């Protein structure tokens, strides 16, 4: 993620035909899915690099209400060849909206704990990405 941000690959352009634009007080509700989709694309870019230093072998976006937004699988070197699964919960927070990110919907500890009991190698990651809603540009007709 940091490499993508540093290289300027963190811009999301949204085109709309709304002449008056969107109300900025609700823009954080719209931005979240876009930021999540961007994160999935960055993970796919890492996956496409056969020499990725993370040993990432699979990326899968999950449906709404699943425990995580993205599932990542990594190759693990050990006697029995297998992988490690990491589930990623992506949280988007508007840096310039005071109420944004104050009550994020984070997966319950009980669900995470159950997954760890089933698989001791399980990883659950909360990826928090901040964006500036005032920098979102809308192209109007």
Coordinates of N, CA, C and O in Angstrom, one line a residue:
X1 N 0.8 -1.2 0.0 CA 0.0 0.0 0.0 C 0.9 1.2 0.0 O 0.6 2.2 -0.7
X2 N 1.9 1.2 0.9 CA 2.7 2.4 1.0 C 3.5 2.7 -0.3 O 3.6 3.9 -0.7
X3 N 3.9 1.7 -1.0 CA 4.6 1.9 -2.3 C 3.6 2.5 -3.3 O 4.0 3.4 -4.1
X4 N 2.4 2.1 -3.4 CA 1.4 2.7 -4.3 C 1.1 4.1 -3.9 O 1.0 5.0 -4.8
X5 N 1.0 4.4 -2.7 CA 0.8 5.8 -2.3 C 2.0 6.7 -2.6 O 1.9 7.8 -3.2
X6 N 3.2 6.2 -2.3 CA 4.4 6.9 -2.6 C 4.6 7.2 -4.1 O 5.1 8.2 -4.5
X7 N 4.2 6.2 -4.9 CA 4.4 6.3 -6.4 C 3.2 7.1 -7.0 O 3.2 7.2 -8.2
X8 N 2.3 7.6 -6.2 CA 1.2 8.4 -6.7 C 0.1 7.5 -7.4 O -0.7 8.0 -8.2
X9 N 0.1 6.2 -7.1 CA -1.0 5.4 -7.7 C -2.2 5.2 -6.8 O -2.8 4.2 -6.7
X10 N -2.4 6.3 -6.0 CA -3.5 6.3 -5.0 C -4.6 7.3 -5.4 O -5.4 7.8 -4.5
X11 N -4.8 7.6 -6.6 CA -5.8 8.5 -7.1 C -7.0 7.8 -7.7 O -6.8 6.9 -8.5
X12 N -8.2 8.2 -7.2 CA -9.4 7.5 -7.7 C -10.2 8.7 -8.4 O -10.5 9.7 -7.8
X13 N -10.5 8.5 -9.7 CA -11.3 9.5 -10.4 C -12.7 9.0 -10.6 O -13.0 7.9 -11.1
X14 N -13.7 9.8 -10.1 CA -15.1 9.4 -10.2 C -15.8 10.4 -11.2 O -15.7 11.6 -11.0
X15 N -16.4 9.8 -12.2 CA -17.1 10.7 -13.2 C -18.6 10.5 -12.9 O -19.1 9.4 -12.7
X16 N -19.3 11.7 -12.9 CA -20.7 11.7 -12.7 C -21.4 12.7 -13.6 O -20.8 13.6 -14.1
X17 N -22.7 12.4 -13.9 CA -23.4 13.4 -14.8 C -24.3 14.3 -14.0 O -25.1 15.0 -14.5
X18 N -24.1 14.4 -12.7 CA -24.8 15.2 -11.8 C -24.3 16.7 -11.9 O -23.2 16.9 -11.5
X19 N -25.2 17.6 -12.3 CA -24.7 19.0 -12.5 C -24.4 19.7 -11.2 O -23.5 20.5 -11.1
X20 N -25.1 19.3 -10.1 CA -24.8 19.9 -8.8 C -23.9 19.1 -7.9 O -23.6 19.5 -6.8
X21 N -23.4 18.0 -8.4 CA -22.4 17.2 -7.7 C -23.1 16.4 -6.6 O -24.3 16.3 -6.5
X22 N -22.3 15.9 -5.7 CA -22.9 15.2 -4.5 C -22.7 16.0 -3.2 O -21.7 16.7 -3.1
X23 N -23.6 15.7 -2.3 CA -23.5 16.5 -1.0 C -22.2 16.0 -0.3 O -22.0 14.8 0.0
X24 N -21.3 16.9 0.1 CA -20.1 16.5 0.7 C -20.2 15.9 2.1 O -19.4 15.2 2.6
X25 N -21.4 16.2 2.8 CA -21.5 15.6 4.1 C -21.7 14.1 4.1 O -21.6 13.4 5.1
X26 N -22.1 13.6 3.0 CA -22.3 12.1 2.8 C -21.2 11.5 1.9 O -21.4 10.3 1.6
X27 N -20.2 12.2 1.5 CA -19.3 11.6 0.6 C -18.5 10.5 1.2 O -18.1 9.6 0.4
X28 N -18.3 10.4 2.5 CA -17.6 9.3 3.1 C -18.3 8.0 2.9 O -17.7 6.9 2.8
X29 N -19.7 8.0 2.8 CA -20.4 6.8 2.6 C -20.2 6.3 1.1 O -20.4 5.1 0.9
X30 N -19.9 7.2 0.2 CA -19.7 6.8 -1.2 C -18.2 6.4 -1.4 O -17.9 5.5 -2.1
X31 N -17.4 7.1 -0.7 CA -15.9 6.9 -0.9 C -15.5 5.5 -0.4 O -14.5 4.9 -1.0
X32 N -16.1 5.0 0.6 CA -15.6 3.7 1.2 C -15.5 2.6 0.2 O -14.5 1.9 0.1
X33 N -16.6 2.3 -0.6 CA -16.5 1.2 -1.6 C -15.4 1.5 -2.7 O -14.8 0.5 -3.2
X34 N -15.2 2.8 -3.0 CA -14.1 3.1 -4.0 C -12.8 2.8 -3.4 O -11.9 2.3 -4.1
X35 N -12.5 3.2 -2.2 CA -11.3 2.9 -1.5 C -11.0 1.5 -1.4 O -9.9 1.0 -1.6
X36 N -12.0 0.7 -1.0 CA -11.9 -0.8 -0.9 C -11.6 -1.4 -2.3 O -10.7 -2.2 -2.3
X37 N -12.2 -0.9 -3.3 CA -11.9 -1.5 -4.7 C -10.5 -1.1 -5.1 O -9.8 -1.9 -5.7
X38 N -10.0 0.1 -4.7 CA -8.6 0.5 -5.0 C -7.7 -0.5 -4.3 O -6.7 -0.9 -4.8
X39 N -7.9 -0.8 -3.0 CA -7.1 -1.7 -2.2 C -7.0 -3.1 -2.9 O -5.9 -3.6 -3.0
X40 N -8.1 -3.6 -3.4 CA -8.1 -4.9 -4.0 C -7.3 -4.8 -5.3 O -6.5 -5.7 -5.6
X41 N -7.4 -3.7 -6.1 CA -6.5 -3.6 -7.3 C -5.1 -3.6 -6.9 O -4.3 -4.2 -7.6
X42 N -4.7 -2.9 -5.9 CA -3.3 -2.9 -5.4 C -2.8 -4.3 -5.1 O -1.7 -4.7 -5.5
X43 N -3.6 -5.0 -4.4 CA -3.3 -6.4 -4.0 C -3.1 -7.2 -5.3 O -2.2 -8.1 -5.4
X44 N -4.0 -7.0 -6.3 CA -3.9 -7.8 -7.5 C -2.6 -7.4 -8.3 O -2.0 -8.3 -8.9
X45 N -2.2 -6.1 -8.2 CA -1.0 -5.7 -8.8 C 0.2 -6.5 -8.2 O 1.1 -6.9 -8.9
X46 N 0.2 -6.6 -6.9 CA 1.3 -7.4 -6.2 C 1.2 -8.8 -6.7 O 2.3 -9.5 -7.0
X47 N 0.0 -9.4 -6.8 CA -0.1 -10.8 -7.2 C 0.4 -11.0 -8.6 O 1.0 -12.0 -8.9
X48 N 0.2 -10.0 -9.5 CA 0.6 -10.1 -10.9 C 2.2 -10.1 -11.0 O 2.7 -10.6 -12.0
X49 N 2.8 -9.6 -10.0 CA 4.3 -9.6 -10.0 C 4.8 -11.0 -9.5 O 4.7 -11.3 -8.3
X50 N 5.3 -11.8 -10.4 CA 5.7 -13.2 -10.0 C 6.8 -13.2 -9.0 O 7.1 -14.2 -8.3
X51 N 7.5 -12.1 -8.9 CA 8.7 -12.0 -8.0 C 8.3 -11.2 -6.7 O 9.2 -10.6 -6.1
X52 N 7.0 -11.1 -6.4 CA 6.6 -10.3 -5.3 C 7.2 -10.8 -4.0 O 7.3 -12.0 -3.7
X53 N 7.8 -9.9 -3.2 CA 8.5 -10.3 -2.0 C 7.6 -10.7 -0.9 O 8.1 -11.2 0.2
X54 N 6.3 -10.7 -1.1 CA 5.4 -11.1 0.0 C 4.9 -12.6 -0.2 O 4.2 -13.0 0.7
X55 N 5.3 -13.2 -1.2 CA 4.9 -14.6 -1.5 C 3.3 -14.7 -1.6 O 2.7 -15.7 -1.2
X56 N 2.7 -13.6 -2.1 CA 1.3 -13.6 -2.3 C 0.9 -14.5 -3.5 O 1.5 -14.4 -4.5
X57 N 0.0 -15.4 -3.2 CA -0.4 -16.4 -4.3 C -1.9 -16.3 -4.7 O -2.3 -16.9 -5.7
X58 N -2.7 -15.5 -3.9 CA -4.1 -15.4 -4.3 C -4.7 -14.1 -3.6 O -4.4 -13.8 -2.5
X59 N -5.6 -13.5 -4.4 CA -6.4 -12.3 -3.8 C -7.8 -12.6 -4.2 O -8.1 -12.9 -5.4
X60 N -8.7 -12.4 -3.3 CA -10.2 -12.6 -3.5 C -11.0 -11.5 -2.8 O -10.9 -11.4 -1.6
X61 N -11.7 -10.7 -3.6 CA -12.7 -9.8 -3.0 C -13.9 -10.5 -2.5 O -14.4 -11.5 -3.2
X62 N -14.4 -10.2 -1.3 CA -15.5 -10.9 -0.7 C -16.8 -10.1 -0.8 O -16.7 -8.8 -1.0
X63 N -17.9 -10.7 -0.7 CA -19.2 -10.1 -0.8 C -19.6 -9.3 0.5 O -19.0 -9.5 1.5
X64 N -20.5 -8.4 0.4 CA -21.0 -7.6 1.5 C -21.4 -8.5 2.6 O -21.9 -9.6 2.4
X65 N -21.2 -8.1 3.8 CA -21.5 -8.8 5.1 C -20.6 -10.0 5.4 O -20.9 -10.7 6.4
X66 N -19.7 -10.3 4.5 CA -18.7 -11.3 4.9 C -17.8 -10.8 6.0 O -17.7 -9.6 6.2
X67 N -17.1 -11.6 6.7 CA -16.3 -11.2 7.8 C -15.2 -10.2 7.4 O -14.8 -9.3 8.2
X68 N -14.7 -10.3 6.2 CA -13.6 -9.5 5.7 C -14.0 -9.0 4.3 O -14.9 -9.5 3.6
X69 N -13.3 -8.0 3.8 CA -13.5 -7.4 2.5 C -12.7 -8.1 1.4 O -13.1 -8.3 0.3
X70 N -11.5 -8.6 1.9 CA -10.5 -9.2 0.9 C -9.9 -10.4 1.6 O -9.6 -10.3 2.8
X71 N -9.6 -11.4 0.9 CA -8.9 -12.6 1.4 C -7.5 -12.6 0.6 O -7.5 -12.6 -0.6
X72 N -6.5 -12.7 1.3 CA -5.1 -12.8 0.7 C -4.6 -14.2 1.2 O -4.8 -14.6 2.3
X73 N -3.9 -14.8 0.2 CA -3.2 -16.1 0.6 C -1.8 -16.0 0.2 O -1.4 -15.5 -0.9
X74 N -0.9 -16.4 1.2 CA 0.5 -16.3 1.0 C 1.1 -17.7 1.0 O 0.6 -18.6 1.7
X75 N 2.2 -17.9 0.3 CA 2.9 -19.2 0.3 C 3.7 -19.2 1.6 O 4.3 -18.2 1.9
X76 N 3.7 -20.3 2.2 CA 4.5 -20.5 3.4 C 5.5 -21.7 3.2 O 5.1 -22.7 2.8
X77 N 6.8 -21.4 3.4 CA 7.8 -22.4 3.2 C 7.8 -23.3 4.5 O 8.1 -22.8 5.6
X78 N 7.5 -24.6 4.4 CA 7.6 -25.5 5.4 C 7.6 -26.9 4.8 O 7.4 -27.1 3.6
X79 N 7.7 -27.9 5.6 CA 7.8 -29.3 5.1 C 6.6 -29.7 4.3 O 6.8 -30.2 3.2
X80 N 5.4 -29.4 4.7 CA 4.2 -29.7 4.0 C 3.9 -28.4 3.3 O 3.6 -27.4 4.0
X81 N 3.9 -28.4 2.0 CA 3.6 -27.1 1.2 C 2.2 -26.7 1.4 O 1.2 -27.5 1.2
X82 N 2.0 -25.5 2.0 CA 0.6 -25.0 2.2 C 0.7 -23.5 2.2 O 1.8 -22.9 2.0
X83 N -0.4 -22.9 2.4 CA -0.4 -21.4 2.4 C -1.0 -20.9 3.7 O -1.5 -21.6 4.6
X84 N -0.8 -19.6 3.9 CA -1.4 -18.8 5.0 C -2.5 -17.9 4.4 O -2.3 -17.3 3.4
X85 N -3.6 -17.9 5.1 CA -4.7 -17.0 4.7 C -4.8 -15.8 5.6 O -4.7 -16.0 6.8
X86 N -4.9 -14.7 5.0 CA -5.2 -13.4 5.8 C -6.5 -12.8 5.3 O -6.6 -12.7 4.1
X87 N -7.3 -12.5 6.2 CA -8.6 -11.8 5.8 C -8.4 -10.3 6.2 O -7.9 -10.0 7.3
X88 N -8.7 -9.4 5.2 CA -8.5 -8.0 5.4 C -9.8 -7.3 5.4 O -10.6 -7.4 4.5
X89 N -10.0 -6.5 6.5 CA -11.2 -5.6 6.6 C -10.7 -4.2 6.3 O -9.9 -3.6 7.0
X90 N -11.2 -3.7 5.2 CA -10.8 -2.4 4.7 C -11.7 -1.3 5.3 O -12.9 -1.4 5.2
X91 N -11.1 -0.3 5.9 CA -11.8 0.8 6.5 C -11.3 2.1 5.9 O -10.1 2.4 5.8
X92 N -12.3 2.9 5.3 CA -12.0 4.2 4.7 C -12.4 5.3 5.6 O -13.6 5.3 6.1
X93 N -11.6 6.2 5.9 CA -11.9 7.4 6.8 C -11.6 8.6 6.0 O -10.5 8.8 5.5
X94 N -12.5 9.6 6.0 CA -12.3 10.9 5.4 C -11.5 11.7 6.4 O -11.9 12.0 7.6
X95 N -10.4 12.2 6.0 CA -9.5 13.0 6.9 C -10.1 14.3 7.2 O -9.8 14.9 8.3
X96 N -10.9 14.9 6.3 CA -11.4 16.2 6.5 C -12.9 16.3 6.9 O -13.5 17.3 6.8
X97 N -13.5 15.1 7.3 CA -14.9 15.1 7.9 C -14.7 14.7 9.3 O -14.4 13.5 9.6
X98 N -15.1 15.6 10.3 CA -14.8 15.3 11.7 C -15.5 14.0 12.2 O -14.9 13.3 13.0
X99 N -16.7 13.6 11.7 CA -17.4 12.4 12.2 C -16.9 11.1 11.5 O -17.3 10.0 12.0
X100 N -16.2 11.2 10.5 CA -15.8 10.1 9.7 C -14.8 9.2 10.5 O -13.8 9.6 11.1
X101 N -15.1 7.9 10.5 CA -14.3 6.9 11.2 C -14.4 6.8 12.7 O -13.7 6.1 13.3
X102 N -15.4 7.5 13.2 CA -15.6 7.5 14.7 C -16.2 6.2 15.2 O -15.9 5.8 16.3
X103 N -17.0 5.6 14.4 CA -17.6 4.3 14.8 C -17.6 3.3 13.7 O -18.6 2.9 13.1
X104 N -16.4 2.9 13.3 CA -16.2 1.9 12.2 C -16.9 0.6 12.5 O -16.9 0.2 13.7
X105 N -17.4 0.0 11.5 CA -18.1 -1.3 11.7 C -17.0 -2.4 11.6 O -16.7 -2.9 10.5
X106 N -16.4 -2.7 12.7 CA -15.3 -3.7 12.7 C -15.9 -5.1 13.1 O -16.8 -5.2 13.9
X107 N -15.4 -6.1 12.4 CA -15.8 -7.5 12.7 C -15.7 -7.8 14.1 O -14.7 -7.5 14.8
X108 N -16.7 -8.6 14.6 CA -16.7 -8.9 16.1 C -15.5 -9.8 16.5 O -15.0 -10.6 15.7
X109 N -15.0 -9.5 17.7 CA -13.9 -10.3 18.2 C -14.3 -11.8 18.3 O -13.5 -12.6 18.1
X110 N -15.6 -12.1 18.6 CA -16.0 -13.5 18.7 C -15.8 -14.2 17.4 O -15.3 -15.3 17.3
X111 N -16.1 -13.6 16.2 CA -15.9 -14.2 14.9 C -14.4 -14.4 14.6 O -14.0 -15.4 14.1
X112 N -13.6 -13.4 15.0 CA -12.2 -13.5 14.7 C -11.6 -14.6 15.6 O -10.8 -15.4 15.1
X113 N -11.9 -14.6 16.8 CA -11.4 -15.6 17.8 C -11.7 -17.0 17.3 O -10.9 -17.9 17.3
X114 N -13.0 -17.2 16.8 CA -13.4 -18.5 16.3 C -12.5 -19.0 15.1 O -12.1 -20.1 15.0
X115 N -12.2 -18.0 14.2 CA -11.4 -18.3 13.1 C -10.0 -18.7 13.5 O -9.4 -19.6 12.9
X116 N -9.4 -18.1 14.6 CA -8.1 -18.4 15.1 C -8.1 -19.8 15.7 O -7.1 -20.5 15.6
X117 N -9.2 -20.2 16.3 CA -9.3 -21.5 17.0 C -9.3 -22.6 15.9 O -8.6 -23.6 16.0
X118 N -10.0 -22.3 14.8 CA -10.0 -23.3 13.7 C -8.7 -23.4 12.9 O -8.3 -24.5 12.5
X119 N -8.0 -22.3 12.8 CA -6.7 -22.3 12.1 C -5.7 -21.4 12.8 O -5.8 -20.2 12.7
X120 N -4.7 -22.0 13.5 CA -3.8 -21.2 14.3 C -2.9 -20.3 13.5 O -2.3 -19.3 14.0
X121 N -2.8 -20.5 12.1 CA -2.0 -19.7 11.3 C -2.9 -18.5 10.7 O -2.4 -17.7 9.9
X122 N -4.1 -18.4 11.0 CA -5.1 -17.4 10.5 C -4.6 -16.0 10.8 O -4.1 -15.8 11.9
X123 N -4.8 -15.1 9.9 CA -4.4 -13.7 10.1 C -5.7 -12.8 9.8 O -6.3 -13.1 8.8
X124 N -6.0 -11.9 10.7 CA -7.0 -10.9 10.4 C -6.4 -9.6 10.5 O -5.8 -9.2 11.5
X125 N -6.6 -8.8 9.4 CA -5.9 -7.5 9.3 C -7.0 -6.4 9.1 O -7.9 -6.6 8.3
X126 N -6.8 -5.3 9.8 CA -7.7 -4.2 9.6 C -6.8 -3.1 8.8 O -5.8 -2.7 9.4
X127 N -7.2 -2.9 7.6 CA -6.5 -1.9 6.8 C -7.2 -0.6 6.8 O -8.3 -0.5 6.2
X128 N -6.7 0.4 7.5 CA -7.3 1.7 7.6 C -6.7 2.7 6.6 O -5.5 2.9 6.7
X129 N -7.5 3.1 5.7 CA -7.0 4.1 4.6 C -7.7 5.4 4.8 O -9.0 5.5 4.8
X130 N -7.0 6.5 4.9 CA -7.5 7.8 5.0 C -7.6 8.5 3.7 O -6.6 8.4 2.9
X131 N -8.6 9.2 3.4 CA -8.7 10.0 2.2 C -9.2 11.4 2.5 O -9.7 11.7 3.5
X132 N -9.0 12.3 1.5 CA -9.4 13.7 1.7 C -10.6 13.8 0.8 O -10.5 13.9 -0.4
X133 N -11.8 14.0 1.4 CA -13.0 14.1 0.5 C -13.0 15.4 -0.2 O -13.6 15.5 -1.3
X134 N -12.4 16.4 0.3 CA -12.3 17.7 -0.4 C -11.5 17.6 -1.7 O -11.6 18.5 -2.5
X135 N -10.7 16.6 -1.8 CA -9.8 16.4 -3.0 C -10.5 15.6 -4.1 O -10.0 15.4 -5.2
X136 N -11.7 15.0 -3.7 CA -12.4 14.2 -4.7 C -13.0 15.1 -5.8 O -13.6 16.1 -5.5
X137 N -12.7 14.9 -7.0 CA -13.1 15.7 -8.1 C -14.2 15.0 -8.9 O -14.1 13.8 -9.2
X138 N -15.2 15.8 -9.2 CA -16.3 15.2 -10.0 C -16.3 15.9 -11.4 O -16.2 17.1 -11.5
X139 N -16.4 15.1 -12.4 CA -16.5 15.6 -13.8 C -18.0 15.7 -14.1 O -18.7 14.7 -14.0
X140 N -18.5 16.9 -14.3 CA -19.9 17.0 -14.6 C -20.2 17.3 -16.1 O -19.3 17.7 -16.8
X141 N -21.4 17.0 -16.5 CA -21.8 17.2 -17.9 C -22.1 18.6 -18.2 O -22.5 19.4 -17.4

